[in-house]
C-alpha angles and dihedrals in degrees: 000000000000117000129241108245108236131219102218122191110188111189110201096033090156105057123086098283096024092058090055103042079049092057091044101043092044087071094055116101098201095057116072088199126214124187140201132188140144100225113049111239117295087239146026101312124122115269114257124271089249116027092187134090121284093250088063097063120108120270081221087048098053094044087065089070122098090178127031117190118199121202097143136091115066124341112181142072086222099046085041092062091034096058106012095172093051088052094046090050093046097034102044116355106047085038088053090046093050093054087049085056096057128083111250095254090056115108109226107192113186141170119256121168135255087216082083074089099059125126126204114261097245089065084073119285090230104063122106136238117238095233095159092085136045088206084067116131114258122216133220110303109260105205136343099279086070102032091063087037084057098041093046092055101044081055103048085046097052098034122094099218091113142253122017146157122194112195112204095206123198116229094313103230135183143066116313125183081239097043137201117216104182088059121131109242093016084055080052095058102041087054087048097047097043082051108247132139112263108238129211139201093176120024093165102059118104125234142181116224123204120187112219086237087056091059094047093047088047088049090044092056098046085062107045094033109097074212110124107259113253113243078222137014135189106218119195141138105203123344112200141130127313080238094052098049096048077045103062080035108052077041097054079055102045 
């Protein structure tokens, strides 16, 4: 069957997730590829179509999409409890806006958390998270990263303003043209491969782990498959413990 060639706007193609999804979607032939961010790429990369915020963008512009991808807005748990009103109006109210900007049959993809998930530490740290299922039940939020990532999707599932897909990503791990060093699993490897021993405050506590290759496979296949679109989506590619995973790591490394 041939394939429709898709129009793809990414807003946030320079951050950590966005610059990759940017190096990977730029090789598909059947994506002509837009991108939006507010900071030009940390390296040698051409600037985005349009450096401005989302919410500059031309109502006219943004109408010419038949896909938006959004991996902007707030995307930590620290920066979340240092600025709580950046990370509300990224995070849920700017998300929500730009939906409100589409026409109904526009497919807004954008990236939610798996952290949604999370319990509080004194519930046991080495319990796992059902991940398997969307229909899980989520907990309190913990903090104000999840609380907007959860508010945003209950709001996105119950409204009427047309096509979306939350994906609810485990830690998002790997190398990026934009990288993340603090990262989990990325922290992990550059101990590993400087060779110094992986610490850790918590070996018990369970974690889902999703490559960046992985995404932009999952995001890939949403688009190509005739399957109808999920209103929600976990995304991960293992989840295990924090030990297990030093463990295969310090191991890779000898």
């Amino acid at each position: 069957m041939k394939q429709h060639h898709k129009k793809v706007l990414l807003i946030g193609s320079s951050g950590y997730v966005g610059s990759y999804l940017r190096q990977f979607l730029e090789q598909k032939t059947t994506i002509s590829l837009s991108t939006c961010d507010l900071l030009p790429p940390a390296n040698n990369v051409s600037a985005p179509d349009y450096l401005s915020s989302h919410t500059q963008i031309p109502g006219g512009d943004l109408k010419e999409f038949d896909v938006i991808l959004f991996f902007a807005g707030c995307s930590s748990v620290g920066a979340a409890i240092d600025q709580p009103s950046r990370a509300v109006d990224q995070n849920l109210v700017e998300l929500i806006g730009l939906r409100e900007r589409l026409n109904p049959e526009q497919w807004l993809i954008y990236a939610s958390s798996g952290s949604v998930y999370s319990s509080p530490k004194s519930e046991g740290e080495s319990s796992q998270v059902d991940f398997s299922s969307e229909t899980s039940a989520l907990s309190i939020p913990l903090n104000i990263y999840d609380a907007t990532k959860q508010a945003a999707d209950n709001i996105l599932v119950q409204s009427a303003l047309g096509r979306s897909t939350g994906l609810r990503l485990g830690t998002v791990s790997g190398f990026s043209p934009s990288m993340r060093k603090e990262l989990v699993f990325n922290s992990m490897v550059i101990d590993g491969a400087a060779g110094r021993p992986i610490r850790l405050a918590n070996p018990n506590a369970w974690r889902s782990i999703l490559f960046l290759e992985d995404l932009a496979l999952c995001i890939e296949g949403l688009m190509v498959t005739q399957e109808p679109s999920p209103q929600l989506l976990n995304v991960a590619s293992h989840t295990l413990t924090f030990g297990n995973l030093a463990q295969v790591v310090a191991g890779y490394f000898g």
